Amino acid sequence: MPVDAAAAALSTASLSKWRAELRHLGSGATLLDDTYNANPDSTRAALATLATIEGTRRIAVLGEMLELGDESHAEHHAIGEYAASRADLVIAIGDTARHIAEGAGDKAIHVPDNDDAVAWLHAHLTEGDVVLVKASRAARLDEVAAALR
């Protein structure tokens, strides 16, 4: 396919809902909504994207990655470590996500549910912040992204 034709086709393409949607919020913050689904590789990719977006503070709001079996604890912990290298703050939501918080160390806040995450964000989000929201669909972090919009 010629490059011009590929560029034209890509310019009209639309992504599925909740896949790396970038939105500017009324608060002056930026939201990267990637709540379609999550696994270790896609979460690392989303965190790498977060690190490239200009902002005063990068916040990774991460929930549980499901269906990891016996590797769940280790994978969540490793994501926390990676997130701490790409974000200024990591908010881990849910029981299994406490391992993300452990991996992120002093850059992490662990909250039990989406409502607590939304409350924290509404109280602390400032102009210039860039917020990534990412988790498996069952964690319903699309609710957090919707509350920020």
Short mmCIF file of N, CA, C and O in Angstrom, two decimals:
data_model
loop_
_atom_site.label_atom_id
_atom_site.label_comp_id
_atom_site.label_asym_id
_atom_site.label_seq_id
_atom_site.Cartn_x
_atom_site.Cartn_y
_atom_site.Cartn_z
N MET A 1 0.86 -1.17 0.00
CA MET A 1 0.00 0.00 0.00
C MET A 1 0.90 1.23 0.00
O MET A 1 1.84 1.31 0.81
N PRO A 2 0.60 2.19 -0.83
CA PRO A 2 1.40 3.42 -0.83
C PRO A 2 1.29 4.16 0.51
O PRO A 2 0.24 4.13 1.16
N VAL A 3 2.36 4.83 0.91
CA VAL A 3 2.40 5.54 2.19
C VAL A 3 1.27 6.57 2.28
O VAL A 3 0.62 6.70 3.32
N ASP A 4 1.02 7.31 1.22
CA ASP A 4 -0.05 8.32 1.25
C ASP A 4 -1.41 7.69 1.53
O ASP A 4 -2.21 8.23 2.29
N ALA A 5 -1.67 6.54 0.91
CA ALA A 5 -2.95 5.86 1.12
C ALA A 5 -3.06 5.34 2.55
O ALA A 5 -4.12 5.42 3.18
N ALA A 6 -1.95 4.81 3.08
CA ALA A 6 -1.95 4.31 4.46
C ALA A 6 -2.18 5.47 5.43
O ALA A 6 -2.97 5.35 6.38
N ALA A 7 -1.52 6.60 5.20
CA ALA A 7 -1.69 7.77 6.08
C ALA A 7 -3.12 8.28 6.03
O ALA A 7 -3.70 8.62 7.07
N ALA A 8 -3.71 8.31 4.85
CA ALA A 8 -5.10 8.76 4.72
C ALA A 8 -6.04 7.82 5.46
O ALA A 8 -6.97 8.26 6.15
N ALA A 9 -5.83 6.52 5.35
CA ALA A 9 -6.68 5.55 6.03
C ALA A 9 -6.54 5.67 7.55
O ALA A 9 -7.53 5.63 8.29
N LEU A 10 -5.32 5.84 8.02
CA LEU A 10 -5.09 5.96 9.46
C LEU A 10 -5.68 7.25 10.02
O LEU A 10 -6.11 7.29 11.18
N SER A 11 -5.73 8.29 9.23
CA SER A 11 -6.26 9.57 9.73
C SER A 11 -7.75 9.50 10.01
O SER A 11 -8.28 10.31 10.76
N THR A 12 -8.44 8.53 9.43
CA THR A 12 -9.89 8.40 9.67
C THR A 12 -10.23 7.19 10.53
O THR A 12 -11.39 6.95 10.81
N ALA A 13 -9.20 6.45 10.95
CA ALA A 13 -9.45 5.25 11.77
C ALA A 13 -9.87 5.67 13.17
O ALA A 13 -9.46 6.69 13.69
N SER A 14 -10.72 4.85 13.77
CA SER A 14 -11.11 5.10 15.16
C SER A 14 -10.78 3.88 16.00
O SER A 14 -10.92 2.75 15.55
N LEU A 15 -10.32 4.14 17.20
CA LEU A 15 -9.99 3.06 18.12
C LEU A 15 -11.22 2.62 18.88
O LEU A 15 -12.18 3.38 19.03
N SER A 16 -11.16 1.42 19.40
CA SER A 16 -12.23 0.95 20.27
C SER A 16 -12.27 1.81 21.52
O SER A 16 -11.25 2.34 21.96
N LYS A 17 -13.42 1.91 22.11
CA LYS A 17 -13.59 2.67 23.34
C LYS A 17 -12.62 2.16 24.41
O LYS A 17 -12.40 0.96 24.52
N TRP A 18 -12.08 3.10 25.19
CA TRP A 18 -11.21 2.81 26.33
C TRP A 18 -9.82 2.31 25.95
O TRP A 18 -9.10 1.75 26.76
N ARG A 19 -9.41 2.51 24.71
CA ARG A 19 -8.08 2.10 24.28
C ARG A 19 -7.23 3.34 24.02
O ARG A 19 -7.37 3.97 22.98
N ALA A 20 -6.41 3.68 24.98
CA ALA A 20 -5.47 4.80 24.85
C ALA A 20 -6.15 6.10 24.42
O ALA A 20 -5.62 6.85 23.63
N GLU A 21 -7.33 6.36 24.97
CA GLU A 21 -8.04 7.62 24.68
C GLU A 21 -7.38 8.75 25.47
O GLU A 21 -7.30 8.69 26.70
N LEU A 22 -6.93 9.75 24.78
CA LEU A 22 -6.30 10.91 25.41
C LEU A 22 -7.32 12.05 25.44
O LEU A 22 -7.85 12.44 24.41
N ARG A 23 -7.60 12.55 26.64
CA ARG A 23 -8.59 13.62 26.81
C ARG A 23 -8.03 14.69 27.73
O ARG A 23 -7.39 14.40 28.73
N HIS A 24 -8.33 15.92 27.38
CA HIS A 24 -7.96 17.05 28.23
C HIS A 24 -9.16 17.34 29.13
O HIS A 24 -10.29 17.47 28.65
N LEU A 25 -8.92 17.41 30.41
CA LEU A 25 -9.97 17.60 31.40
C LEU A 25 -10.16 19.08 31.71
O LEU A 25 -9.23 19.87 31.56
N GLY A 26 -11.33 19.44 32.17
CA GLY A 26 -11.64 20.81 32.54
C GLY A 26 -10.72 21.35 33.62
O GLY A 26 -10.50 22.55 33.72
N SER A 27 -10.15 20.47 34.43
CA SER A 27 -9.25 20.88 35.51
C SER A 27 -7.87 21.30 35.01
O SER A 27 -7.04 21.76 35.78
N GLY A 28 -7.63 21.08 33.71
CA GLY A 28 -6.32 21.35 33.16
C GLY A 28 -5.42 20.14 33.17
O GLY A 28 -4.27 20.20 32.73
N ALA A 29 -5.92 19.03 33.67
CA ALA A 29 -5.18 17.77 33.66
C ALA A 29 -5.46 17.04 32.34
O ALA A 29 -6.37 17.39 31.60
N THR A 30 -4.68 16.01 32.09
CA THR A 30 -4.86 15.17 30.90
C THR A 30 -5.11 13.75 31.35
O THR A 30 -4.45 13.24 32.26
N LEU A 31 -6.08 13.09 30.71
CA LEU A 31 -6.44 11.71 31.03
C LEU A 31 -6.04 10.81 29.88
O LEU A 31 -6.37 11.08 28.72
N LEU A 32 -5.32 9.73 30.20
CA LEU A 32 -5.03 8.66 29.26
C LEU A 32 -5.85 7.46 29.72
O LEU A 32 -5.48 6.77 30.67
N ASP A 33 -6.99 7.26 29.07
CA ASP A 33 -7.93 6.20 29.45
C ASP A 33 -7.60 4.96 28.64
O ASP A 33 -7.88 4.88 27.45
N ASP A 34 -7.02 3.96 29.30
CA ASP A 34 -6.67 2.70 28.66
C ASP A 34 -7.28 1.55 29.47
O ASP A 34 -6.60 0.61 29.85
N THR A 35 -8.57 1.68 29.72
CA THR A 35 -9.26 0.74 30.61
C THR A 35 -9.92 -0.42 29.87
O THR A 35 -10.68 -1.17 30.47
N TYR A 36 -9.62 -0.58 28.60
CA TYR A 36 -10.24 -1.67 27.84
C TYR A 36 -9.90 -3.03 28.42
O TYR A 36 -10.75 -3.88 28.57
N ASN A 37 -8.63 -3.22 28.76
CA ASN A 37 -8.19 -4.47 29.38
C ASN A 37 -6.73 -4.29 29.80
O ASN A 37 -6.12 -3.29 29.46
N ALA A 38 -6.20 -5.26 30.51
CA ALA A 38 -4.80 -5.15 30.95
C ALA A 38 -4.17 -6.51 31.14
O ALA A 38 -4.81 -7.46 31.58
N ASN A 39 -2.92 -6.57 30.77
CA ASN A 39 -2.04 -7.68 31.08
C ASN A 39 -0.67 -7.05 31.32
O ASN A 39 -0.50 -5.84 31.10
N PRO A 40 0.31 -7.79 31.76
CA PRO A 40 1.60 -7.16 32.04
C PRO A 40 2.20 -6.41 30.86
O PRO A 40 2.71 -5.29 31.03
N ASP A 41 2.15 -6.97 29.66
CA ASP A 41 2.75 -6.31 28.51
C ASP A 41 2.01 -5.02 28.14
O ASP A 41 2.63 -3.99 27.89
N SER A 42 0.68 -5.07 28.12
CA SER A 42 -0.08 -3.88 27.74
C SER A 42 0.03 -2.79 28.81
O SER A 42 0.02 -1.60 28.50
N THR A 43 0.18 -3.20 30.05
CA THR A 43 0.32 -2.22 31.13
C THR A 43 1.69 -1.54 31.04
O THR A 43 1.80 -0.32 31.20
N ARG A 44 2.73 -2.31 30.75
CA ARG A 44 4.04 -1.70 30.55
C ARG A 44 4.01 -0.72 29.37
O ARG A 44 4.60 0.37 29.44
N ALA A 45 3.34 -1.11 28.29
CA ALA A 45 3.25 -0.22 27.12
C ALA A 45 2.51 1.07 27.48
O ALA A 45 2.92 2.16 27.08
N ALA A 46 1.43 0.97 28.23
CA ALA A 46 0.68 2.16 28.64
C ALA A 46 1.52 3.04 29.55
O ALA A 46 1.49 4.28 29.44
N LEU A 47 2.28 2.44 30.45
CA LEU A 47 3.15 3.22 31.34
C LEU A 47 4.28 3.90 30.55
O LEU A 47 4.65 5.04 30.85
N ALA A 48 4.79 3.22 29.54
CA ALA A 48 5.81 3.82 28.68
C ALA A 48 5.23 5.02 27.94
O ALA A 48 5.89 6.05 27.79
N THR A 49 3.98 4.90 27.50
CA THR A 49 3.30 6.02 26.84
C THR A 49 3.12 7.17 27.82
O THR A 49 3.38 8.33 27.48
N LEU A 50 2.67 6.87 29.02
CA LEU A 50 2.50 7.90 30.05
C LEU A 50 3.78 8.69 30.23
O LEU A 50 3.76 9.93 30.33
N ALA A 51 4.90 8.01 30.25
CA ALA A 51 6.19 8.67 30.49
C ALA A 51 6.56 9.64 29.37
O ALA A 51 7.38 10.53 29.59
N THR A 52 5.94 9.51 28.19
CA THR A 52 6.27 10.40 27.07
C THR A 52 5.39 11.64 27.01
O THR A 52 5.67 12.55 26.23
N ILE A 53 4.35 11.69 27.80
CA ILE A 53 3.41 12.81 27.75
C ILE A 53 3.88 13.91 28.70
O ILE A 53 4.10 13.65 29.88
N GLU A 54 4.02 15.10 28.16
CA GLU A 54 4.47 16.23 28.97
C GLU A 54 3.44 16.58 30.04
O GLU A 54 2.24 16.62 29.76
N GLY A 55 3.91 16.80 31.24
CA GLY A 55 3.04 17.19 32.33
C GLY A 55 3.85 17.52 33.56
O GLY A 55 5.04 17.20 33.64
N THR A 56 3.20 18.14 34.52
CA THR A 56 3.90 18.48 35.76
C THR A 56 4.05 17.27 36.67
O THR A 56 5.00 17.18 37.42
N ARG A 57 3.08 16.37 36.59
CA ARG A 57 3.12 15.16 37.42
C ARG A 57 2.41 14.05 36.64
O ARG A 57 1.34 14.24 36.09
N ARG A 58 3.04 12.88 36.61
CA ARG A 58 2.44 11.72 35.94
C ARG A 58 1.92 10.77 37.01
O ARG A 58 2.68 10.35 37.88
N ILE A 59 0.63 10.46 36.89
CA ILE A 59 -0.03 9.61 37.88
C ILE A 59 -0.55 8.36 37.17
O ILE A 59 -1.32 8.46 36.21
N ALA A 60 -0.14 7.19 37.64
CA ALA A 60 -0.63 5.92 37.10
C ALA A 60 -1.67 5.36 38.06
O ALA A 60 -1.34 5.05 39.21
N VAL A 61 -2.89 5.26 37.60
CA VAL A 61 -3.97 4.67 38.39
C VAL A 61 -4.15 3.26 37.84
O VAL A 61 -4.63 3.07 36.72
N LEU A 62 -3.74 2.28 38.62
CA LEU A 62 -3.69 0.90 38.15
C LEU A 62 -4.55 -0.01 39.00
O LEU A 62 -4.54 0.08 40.22
N GLY A 63 -5.27 -0.89 38.33
CA GLY A 63 -6.07 -1.89 39.02
C GLY A 63 -5.55 -3.27 38.71
O GLY A 63 -4.50 -3.46 38.10
N GLU A 64 -6.32 -4.22 39.10
CA GLU A 64 -5.93 -5.62 38.99
C GLU A 64 -5.85 -6.10 37.55
O GLU A 64 -6.68 -5.72 36.71
N MET A 65 -4.84 -6.91 37.27
CA MET A 65 -4.72 -7.63 36.01
C MET A 65 -5.15 -9.06 36.33
O MET A 65 -4.52 -9.72 37.15
N LEU A 66 -6.20 -9.50 35.69
CA LEU A 66 -6.77 -10.80 36.02
C LEU A 66 -6.19 -11.91 35.14
O LEU A 66 -5.49 -11.65 34.18
N GLU A 67 -6.49 -13.13 35.51
CA GLU A 67 -6.13 -14.33 34.76
C GLU A 67 -4.63 -14.54 34.63
O GLU A 67 -4.13 -14.98 33.62
N LEU A 68 -3.89 -14.19 35.69
CA LEU A 68 -2.45 -14.40 35.68
C LEU A 68 -2.04 -15.65 36.45
O LEU A 68 -0.85 -15.99 36.50
N GLY A 69 -3.01 -16.32 37.07
CA GLY A 69 -2.73 -17.58 37.76
C GLY A 69 -1.71 -17.44 38.87
O GLY A 69 -1.70 -16.46 39.62
N ASP A 70 -0.82 -18.40 38.95
CA ASP A 70 0.19 -18.43 40.01
C ASP A 70 1.19 -17.28 39.93
O ASP A 70 1.89 -17.00 40.90
N GLU A 71 1.24 -16.62 38.80
CA GLU A 71 2.18 -15.51 38.61
C GLU A 71 1.59 -14.16 39.02
O GLU A 71 2.25 -13.12 38.91
N SER A 72 0.36 -14.15 39.51
CA SER A 72 -0.34 -12.90 39.80
C SER A 72 0.44 -11.99 40.75
O SER A 72 0.66 -10.81 40.46
N HIS A 73 0.85 -12.52 41.88
CA HIS A 73 1.57 -11.72 42.87
C HIS A 73 2.83 -11.11 42.25
O HIS A 73 3.07 -9.91 42.33
N ALA A 74 3.64 -11.94 41.64
CA ALA A 74 4.91 -11.50 41.07
C ALA A 74 4.70 -10.50 39.93
O ALA A 74 5.43 -9.49 39.84
N GLU A 75 3.72 -10.75 39.08
CA GLU A 75 3.46 -9.84 37.95
C GLU A 75 2.97 -8.48 38.43
O GLU A 75 3.37 -7.45 37.91
N HIS A 76 2.09 -8.46 39.42
CA HIS A 76 1.60 -7.19 39.95
C HIS A 76 2.74 -6.41 40.63
O HIS A 76 2.87 -5.20 40.47
N HIS A 77 3.58 -7.12 41.37
CA HIS A 77 4.72 -6.48 42.02
C HIS A 77 5.67 -5.89 40.97
O HIS A 77 6.14 -4.74 41.12
N ALA A 78 5.95 -6.65 39.92
CA ALA A 78 6.84 -6.17 38.86
C ALA A 78 6.25 -4.95 38.15
O ALA A 78 6.99 -4.02 37.81
N ILE A 79 4.96 -4.94 37.95
CA ILE A 79 4.31 -3.77 37.34
C ILE A 79 4.46 -2.56 38.25
O ILE A 79 4.69 -1.44 37.79
N GLY A 80 4.35 -2.76 39.55
CA GLY A 80 4.56 -1.66 40.48
C GLY A 80 5.95 -1.08 40.38
O GLY A 80 6.13 0.14 40.36
N GLU A 81 6.95 -1.94 40.28
CA GLU A 81 8.33 -1.48 40.12
C GLU A 81 8.48 -0.69 38.83
O GLU A 81 9.10 0.39 38.81
N TYR A 82 7.92 -1.22 37.75
CA TYR A 82 8.02 -0.54 36.46
C TYR A 82 7.27 0.79 36.50
O TYR A 82 7.76 1.80 36.00
N ALA A 83 6.10 0.79 37.10
CA ALA A 83 5.30 2.02 37.19
C ALA A 83 6.06 3.10 37.96
O ALA A 83 6.03 4.27 37.58
N ALA A 84 6.75 2.72 39.01
CA ALA A 84 7.51 3.70 39.79
C ALA A 84 8.63 4.33 38.98
O ALA A 84 9.02 5.47 39.25
N SER A 85 9.09 3.64 37.95
CA SER A 85 10.15 4.19 37.09
C SER A 85 9.57 5.07 35.98
O SER A 85 10.33 5.79 35.32
N ARG A 86 8.27 5.06 35.79
CA ARG A 86 7.64 5.81 34.71
C ARG A 86 6.66 6.88 35.20
O ARG A 86 6.26 7.74 34.42
N ALA A 87 6.28 6.82 36.46
CA ALA A 87 5.28 7.75 36.99
C ALA A 87 5.78 8.39 38.28
O ALA A 87 6.63 7.82 38.98
N ASP A 88 5.24 9.54 38.59
CA ASP A 88 5.58 10.22 39.84
C ASP A 88 4.79 9.66 41.01
O ASP A 88 5.23 9.73 42.15
N LEU A 89 3.62 9.12 40.70
CA LEU A 89 2.73 8.57 41.72
C LEU A 89 1.97 7.40 41.13
O LEU A 89 1.54 7.45 39.98
N VAL A 90 1.79 6.36 41.92
CA VAL A 90 1.02 5.18 41.51
C VAL A 90 -0.12 5.00 42.50
O VAL A 90 0.12 4.91 43.70
N ILE A 91 -1.34 4.97 41.98
CA ILE A 91 -2.50 4.68 42.81
C ILE A 91 -2.96 3.28 42.42
O ILE A 91 -3.36 3.05 41.28
N ALA A 92 -2.87 2.35 43.35
CA ALA A 92 -3.24 0.96 43.11
C ALA A 92 -4.60 0.71 43.73
O ALA A 92 -4.80 0.99 44.91
N ILE A 93 -5.51 0.15 42.93
CA ILE A 93 -6.89 -0.04 43.38
C ILE A 93 -7.22 -1.53 43.45
O ILE A 93 -7.08 -2.26 42.47
N GLY A 94 -7.70 -1.95 44.60
CA GLY A 94 -8.17 -3.32 44.75
C GLY A 94 -7.22 -4.20 45.54
O GLY A 94 -6.06 -3.85 45.77
N ASP A 95 -7.74 -5.34 45.95
CA ASP A 95 -6.99 -6.24 46.84
C ASP A 95 -5.70 -6.73 46.19
O ASP A 95 -4.62 -6.60 46.77
N THR A 96 -5.78 -7.31 45.01
CA THR A 96 -4.59 -7.83 44.35
C THR A 96 -3.63 -6.71 43.97
O THR A 96 -2.41 -6.90 43.96
N ALA A 97 -4.16 -5.53 43.70
CA ALA A 97 -3.32 -4.39 43.31
C ALA A 97 -2.44 -3.90 44.46
O ALA A 97 -1.53 -3.11 44.23
N ARG A 98 -2.65 -4.40 45.66
CA ARG A 98 -1.75 -4.00 46.75
C ARG A 98 -0.32 -4.44 46.43
O ARG A 98 0.64 -3.82 46.89
N HIS A 99 -0.18 -5.49 45.61
CA HIS A 99 1.15 -5.93 45.20
C HIS A 99 1.79 -4.90 44.25
O HIS A 99 3.01 -4.76 44.22
N ILE A 100 0.96 -4.19 43.48
CA ILE A 100 1.47 -3.10 42.65
C ILE A 100 2.04 -2.02 43.57
O ILE A 100 3.14 -1.52 43.36
N ALA A 101 1.26 -1.68 44.60
CA ALA A 101 1.70 -0.66 45.55
C ALA A 101 3.00 -1.07 46.24
O ALA A 101 3.91 -0.25 46.42
N GLU A 102 3.11 -2.33 46.61
CA GLU A 102 4.35 -2.82 47.23
C GLU A 102 5.53 -2.65 46.28
O GLU A 102 6.60 -2.22 46.69
N GLY A 103 5.32 -2.98 45.02
CA GLY A 103 6.39 -2.86 44.03
C GLY A 103 6.79 -1.41 43.79
O GLY A 103 7.96 -1.11 43.55
N ALA A 104 5.82 -0.50 43.86
CA ALA A 104 6.09 0.92 43.60
C ALA A 104 6.69 1.62 44.81
O ALA A 104 7.17 2.75 44.70
N GLY A 105 6.63 1.00 45.97
CA GLY A 105 7.26 1.55 47.17
C GLY A 105 6.69 2.88 47.60
O GLY A 105 5.47 3.04 47.65
N ASP A 106 7.55 3.84 47.88
CA ASP A 106 7.09 5.11 48.44
C ASP A 106 6.40 6.01 47.42
O ASP A 106 5.91 7.08 47.77
N LYS A 107 6.33 5.60 46.17
CA LYS A 107 5.58 6.36 45.16
C LYS A 107 4.12 5.91 45.09
O LYS A 107 3.37 6.42 44.27
N ALA A 108 3.71 4.97 45.94
CA ALA A 108 2.40 4.35 45.81
C ALA A 108 1.43 4.73 46.90
O ALA A 108 1.80 4.98 48.05
N ILE A 109 0.17 4.73 46.50
CA ILE A 109 -0.97 4.82 47.41
C ILE A 109 -1.85 3.62 47.06
O ILE A 109 -2.13 3.39 45.88
N HIS A 110 -2.26 2.87 48.06
CA HIS A 110 -3.19 1.77 47.82
C HIS A 110 -4.56 2.16 48.35
O HIS A 110 -4.67 2.63 49.49
N VAL A 111 -5.59 2.01 47.53
CA VAL A 111 -6.96 2.26 47.95
C VAL A 111 -7.78 1.00 47.68
O VAL A 111 -7.48 0.26 46.75
N PRO A 112 -8.83 0.77 48.48
CA PRO A 112 -9.58 -0.47 48.33
C PRO A 112 -10.50 -0.53 47.12
O PRO A 112 -10.77 -1.62 46.61
N ASP A 113 -10.98 0.62 46.65
CA ASP A 113 -11.97 0.56 45.57
C ASP A 113 -11.95 1.83 44.71
O ASP A 113 -11.26 2.80 45.01
N ASN A 114 -12.74 1.78 43.64
CA ASN A 114 -12.79 2.88 42.69
C ASN A 114 -13.26 4.19 43.33
O ASN A 114 -12.76 5.26 43.00
N ASP A 115 -14.24 4.10 44.22
CA ASP A 115 -14.76 5.31 44.87
C ASP A 115 -13.67 6.04 45.64
O ASP A 115 -13.57 7.27 45.59
N ASP A 116 -12.84 5.30 46.34
CA ASP A 116 -11.74 5.91 47.08
C ASP A 116 -10.70 6.53 46.14
O ASP A 116 -10.14 7.59 46.43
N ALA A 117 -10.47 5.88 45.01
CA ALA A 117 -9.53 6.44 44.02
C ALA A 117 -10.07 7.75 43.45
O ALA A 117 -9.34 8.73 43.34
N VAL A 118 -11.35 7.76 43.10
CA VAL A 118 -11.97 8.97 42.56
C VAL A 118 -11.91 10.10 43.59
O VAL A 118 -11.57 11.24 43.25
N ALA A 119 -12.22 9.80 44.83
CA ALA A 119 -12.19 10.82 45.88
C ALA A 119 -10.78 11.39 46.02
O ALA A 119 -10.60 12.61 46.13
N TRP A 120 -9.76 10.52 46.02
CA TRP A 120 -8.39 11.00 46.13
C TRP A 120 -8.05 11.89 44.94
O TRP A 120 -7.47 12.98 45.10
N LEU A 121 -8.38 11.44 43.74
CA LEU A 121 -8.05 12.21 42.54
C LEU A 121 -8.76 13.56 42.53
O LEU A 121 -8.15 14.58 42.21
N HIS A 122 -10.04 13.58 42.87
CA HIS A 122 -10.75 14.86 42.90
C HIS A 122 -10.13 15.83 43.92
O HIS A 122 -10.09 17.04 43.69
N ALA A 123 -9.61 15.32 45.00
CA ALA A 123 -9.02 16.17 46.04
C ALA A 123 -7.60 16.63 45.69
O ALA A 123 -7.17 17.67 46.17
N HIS A 124 -6.88 15.87 44.86
CA HIS A 124 -5.46 16.14 44.67
C HIS A 124 -5.03 16.44 43.23
O HIS A 124 -3.89 16.85 43.02
N LEU A 125 -5.88 16.21 42.26
CA LEU A 125 -5.52 16.43 40.87
C LEU A 125 -5.35 17.92 40.60
O LEU A 125 -6.18 18.72 41.03
N THR A 126 -4.28 18.29 39.93
CA THR A 126 -4.01 19.70 39.65
C THR A 126 -3.74 19.90 38.16
O THR A 126 -3.47 18.95 37.42
N GLU A 127 -3.78 21.15 37.76
CA GLU A 127 -3.51 21.51 36.38
C GLU A 127 -2.13 21.02 35.99
O GLU A 127 -1.16 21.16 36.75
N GLY A 128 -2.05 20.42 34.81
CA GLY A 128 -0.78 19.90 34.31
C GLY A 128 -0.53 18.44 34.61
O GLY A 128 0.38 17.84 34.04
N ASP A 129 -1.33 17.85 35.50
CA ASP A 129 -1.18 16.42 35.80
C ASP A 129 -1.59 15.59 34.57
O ASP A 129 -2.49 15.97 33.83
N VAL A 130 -0.93 14.47 34.40
CA VAL A 130 -1.29 13.50 33.37
C VAL A 130 -1.62 12.21 34.11
O VAL A 130 -0.82 11.70 34.88
N VAL A 131 -2.82 11.68 33.86
CA VAL A 131 -3.32 10.52 34.60
C VAL A 131 -3.59 9.36 33.65
O VAL A 131 -4.43 9.48 32.74
N LEU A 132 -2.91 8.26 33.85
CA LEU A 132 -3.19 7.01 33.15
C LEU A 132 -4.12 6.19 34.02
O LEU A 132 -3.87 6.04 35.22
N VAL A 133 -5.18 5.63 33.43
CA VAL A 133 -6.06 4.71 34.14
C VAL A 133 -6.04 3.40 33.37
O VAL A 133 -6.37 3.36 32.18
N LYS A 134 -5.64 2.29 34.05
CA LYS A 134 -5.44 1.01 33.36
C LYS A 134 -5.71 -0.16 34.30
O LYS A 134 -5.22 -0.17 35.43
N ALA A 135 -6.48 -1.15 33.82
CA ALA A 135 -6.75 -2.39 34.57
C ALA A 135 -7.51 -3.35 33.68
O ALA A 135 -7.97 -2.98 32.59
N SER A 136 -7.69 -4.55 34.16
CA SER A 136 -8.56 -5.50 33.46
C SER A 136 -9.99 -4.99 33.50
O SER A 136 -10.40 -4.28 34.43
N ARG A 137 -10.77 -5.35 32.51
CA ARG A 137 -12.16 -4.88 32.40
C ARG A 137 -12.96 -5.14 33.66
O ARG A 137 -13.75 -4.31 34.10
N ALA A 138 -12.78 -6.30 34.27
CA ALA A 138 -13.57 -6.66 35.44
C ALA A 138 -13.33 -5.72 36.62
O ALA A 138 -14.18 -5.60 37.50
N ALA A 139 -12.21 -5.00 36.63
CA ALA A 139 -11.93 -4.04 37.70
C ALA A 139 -12.76 -2.77 37.54
O ALA A 139 -12.85 -1.97 38.47
N ARG A 140 -13.32 -2.57 36.38
CA ARG A 140 -14.24 -1.45 36.09
C ARG A 140 -13.61 -0.07 36.33
O ARG A 140 -14.28 0.85 36.77
N LEU A 141 -12.34 0.05 35.99
CA LEU A 141 -11.71 1.35 36.15
C LEU A 141 -12.19 2.38 35.12
O LEU A 141 -11.90 3.56 35.24
N ASP A 142 -12.99 1.93 34.15
CA ASP A 142 -13.64 2.89 33.26
C ASP A 142 -14.51 3.84 34.07
O ASP A 142 -14.72 5.00 33.68
N GLU A 143 -14.99 3.37 35.23
CA GLU A 143 -15.79 4.23 36.12
C GLU A 143 -14.92 5.36 36.68
O GLU A 143 -15.40 6.49 36.84
N VAL A 144 -13.66 5.08 36.97
CA VAL A 144 -12.76 6.11 37.47
C VAL A 144 -12.50 7.13 36.36
O VAL A 144 -12.58 8.34 36.59
N ALA A 145 -12.22 6.64 35.17
CA ALA A 145 -11.98 7.54 34.04
C ALA A 145 -13.20 8.41 33.76
O ALA A 145 -13.08 9.62 33.54
N ALA A 146 -14.38 7.81 33.81
CA ALA A 146 -15.62 8.56 33.56
C ALA A 146 -15.83 9.63 34.62
O ALA A 146 -16.26 10.75 34.31
N ALA A 147 -15.50 9.32 35.85
CA ALA A 147 -15.68 10.30 36.95
C ALA A 147 -14.72 11.49 36.77
O ALA A 147 -15.04 12.60 37.16
N LEU A 148 -13.56 11.25 36.18
CA LEU A 148 -12.61 12.34 35.94
C LEU A 148 -13.06 13.23 34.79
O LEU A 148 -12.81 14.43 34.80
N ARG A 149 -13.73 12.61 33.81
CA ARG A 149 -14.22 13.40 32.67
C ARG A 149 -15.34 14.30 33.08
O ARG A 149 -15.59 15.33 32.62
#
